[in-house]
């Protein structure tokens, strides 16, 4: 699953993943739609942006990790911002990689 507010990046990631033999089962452009989609689809992996409208990626990580049925889903944060503080906070909240 890809959760990122930049449609072009979602398209590029989906193309790369599909070429690598992976299926993208869902995409969302904001954190609120993303958490709803994670709850509905229960993906094997989430690629997640941090800076998004409605709900940011850090809040989404926190909500997934608080949900007993979802907390085992691996989350990889992908972002162009790269602030050390965001990396540390994302990993502390339970993201698997940054």
mmCIF file of C-alpha atoms in Angstrom:
data_model
loop_
_atom_site.group_PDB
_atom_site.id
_atom_site.type_symbol
_atom_site.label_atom_id
_atom_site.label_comp_id
_atom_site.label_asym_id
_atom_site.label_seq_id
_atom_site.Cartn_x
_atom_site.Cartn_y
_atom_site.Cartn_z
ATOM 1 C CA UNK A 1 0.000 0.000 0.000
ATOM 2 C CA UNK A 2 1.212 3.494 -0.849
ATOM 3 C CA UNK A 3 0.131 6.508 1.207
ATOM 4 C CA UNK A 4 1.516 9.755 -0.197
ATOM 5 C CA UNK A 5 -0.097 13.039 -1.190
ATOM 6 C CA UNK A 6 1.949 13.336 -4.398
ATOM 7 C CA UNK A 7 0.103 11.467 -7.131
ATOM 8 C CA UNK A 8 3.132 11.365 -9.462
ATOM 9 C CA UNK A 9 5.223 9.707 -6.751
ATOM 10 C CA UNK A 10 2.476 7.166 -6.062
ATOM 11 C CA UNK A 11 2.398 6.381 -9.791
ATOM 12 C CA UNK A 12 6.179 5.959 -9.907
ATOM 13 C CA UNK A 13 6.261 3.751 -6.806
ATOM 14 C CA UNK A 14 3.384 1.605 -8.092
ATOM 15 C CA UNK A 15 5.144 1.140 -11.434
ATOM 16 C CA UNK A 16 8.432 0.175 -9.752
ATOM 17 C CA UNK A 17 6.717 -2.222 -7.360
ATOM 18 C CA UNK A 18 4.664 -3.844 -10.108
ATOM 19 C CA UNK A 19 7.787 -4.331 -12.213
ATOM 20 C CA UNK A 20 9.403 -5.954 -9.192
ATOM 21 C CA UNK A 21 6.566 -8.455 -8.937
ATOM 22 C CA UNK A 22 4.619 -6.784 -6.130
ATOM 23 C CA UNK A 23 0.922 -5.931 -6.116
ATOM 24 C CA UNK A 24 -0.171 -2.544 -4.814
ATOM 25 C CA UNK A 25 -3.544 -3.204 -3.202
ATOM 26 C CA UNK A 26 -4.376 0.398 -2.393
ATOM 27 C CA UNK A 27 -3.305 4.014 -2.491
ATOM 28 C CA UNK A 28 -4.271 7.090 -0.506
ATOM 29 C CA UNK A 29 -3.381 10.757 -0.813
ATOM 30 C CA UNK A 30 -3.798 11.793 2.824
ATOM 31 C CA UNK A 31 -3.372 10.259 6.247
ATOM 32 C CA UNK A 32 -7.081 9.956 7.081
ATOM 33 C CA UNK A 33 -7.854 8.097 3.851
ATOM 34 C CA UNK A 34 -4.695 6.095 4.462
ATOM 35 C CA UNK A 35 -5.669 4.841 7.918
ATOM 36 C CA UNK A 36 -9.137 3.968 6.629
ATOM 37 C CA UNK A 37 -7.559 1.991 3.782
ATOM 38 C CA UNK A 38 -5.097 0.201 6.083
ATOM 39 C CA UNK A 39 -7.976 -0.833 8.343
ATOM 40 C CA UNK A 40 -10.048 -2.079 5.411
ATOM 41 C CA UNK A 41 -7.319 -3.859 3.416
ATOM 42 C CA UNK A 42 -4.726 -4.896 6.028
ATOM 43 C CA UNK A 43 -1.757 -4.735 3.642
ATOM 44 C CA UNK A 44 1.462 -6.687 3.998
ATOM 45 C CA UNK A 45 3.481 -3.440 3.825
ATOM 46 C CA UNK A 46 2.830 0.314 3.894
ATOM 47 C CA UNK A 47 5.023 2.883 2.154
ATOM 48 C CA UNK A 48 4.207 6.142 3.915
ATOM 49 C CA UNK A 49 4.932 9.825 3.405
ATOM 50 C CA UNK A 50 5.161 12.072 6.464
ATOM 51 C CA UNK A 51 3.880 15.418 5.232
ATOM 52 C CA UNK A 52 0.284 15.041 4.044
ATOM 53 C CA UNK A 53 -3.010 16.882 4.403
ATOM 54 C CA UNK A 54 -5.777 15.925 6.861
ATOM 55 C CA UNK A 55 -3.481 13.640 8.944
ATOM 56 C CA UNK A 56 0.301 13.393 8.774
ATOM 57 C CA UNK A 57 2.269 10.187 8.507
ATOM 58 C CA UNK A 58 3.481 10.224 12.113
ATOM 59 C CA UNK A 59 -0.095 10.220 13.397
ATOM 60 C CA UNK A 60 -0.902 7.352 11.023
ATOM 61 C CA UNK A 61 2.042 5.303 12.355
ATOM 62 C CA UNK A 62 0.847 5.929 15.898
ATOM 63 C CA UNK A 63 -2.735 4.853 15.104
ATOM 64 C CA UNK A 64 -1.616 1.682 13.332
ATOM 65 C CA UNK A 65 0.644 0.695 16.222
ATOM 66 C CA UNK A 66 -2.155 1.293 18.756
ATOM 67 C CA UNK A 67 -4.512 -1.066 16.906
ATOM 68 C CA UNK A 68 -3.925 -4.681 17.966
ATOM 69 C CA UNK A 69 -5.154 -6.015 14.605
ATOM 70 C CA UNK A 70 -2.874 -3.732 12.579
ATOM 71 C CA UNK A 71 0.238 -3.261 14.714
ATOM 72 C CA UNK A 72 2.227 -6.007 12.967
ATOM 73 C CA UNK A 73 2.009 -4.377 9.532
ATOM 74 C CA UNK A 74 5.467 -3.176 8.447
ATOM 75 C CA UNK A 75 5.643 0.572 7.747
ATOM 76 C CA UNK A 76 8.418 2.196 5.741
ATOM 77 C CA UNK A 77 8.511 5.987 5.846
ATOM 78 C CA UNK A 78 9.490 7.593 2.552
ATOM 79 C CA UNK A 79 9.960 11.340 2.549
ATOM 80 C CA UNK A 80 12.026 14.051 0.941
ATOM 81 C CA UNK A 81 12.144 16.116 4.113
ATOM 82 C CA UNK A 82 14.758 14.013 5.861
ATOM 83 C CA UNK A 83 14.793 15.842 9.208
ATOM 84 C CA UNK A 84 16.614 13.814 11.854
ATOM 85 C CA UNK A 85 13.903 14.679 14.375
ATOM 86 C CA UNK A 86 11.214 13.192 12.092
ATOM 87 C CA UNK A 87 13.277 10.052 11.529
ATOM 88 C CA UNK A 88 13.758 9.506 15.245
ATOM 89 C CA UNK A 89 10.110 10.193 16.035
ATOM 90 C CA UNK A 90 8.862 7.926 13.236
ATOM 91 C CA UNK A 91 11.020 5.043 14.372
ATOM 92 C CA UNK A 92 10.092 5.654 18.024
ATOM 93 C CA UNK A 93 6.408 5.519 17.094
ATOM 94 C CA UNK A 94 6.944 2.133 15.480
ATOM 95 C CA UNK A 95 7.882 2.604 11.834
ATOM 96 C CA UNK A 96 10.126 -0.236 10.671
ATOM 97 C CA UNK A 97 12.348 1.888 8.454
ATOM 98 C CA UNK A 98 12.873 5.472 7.375
#
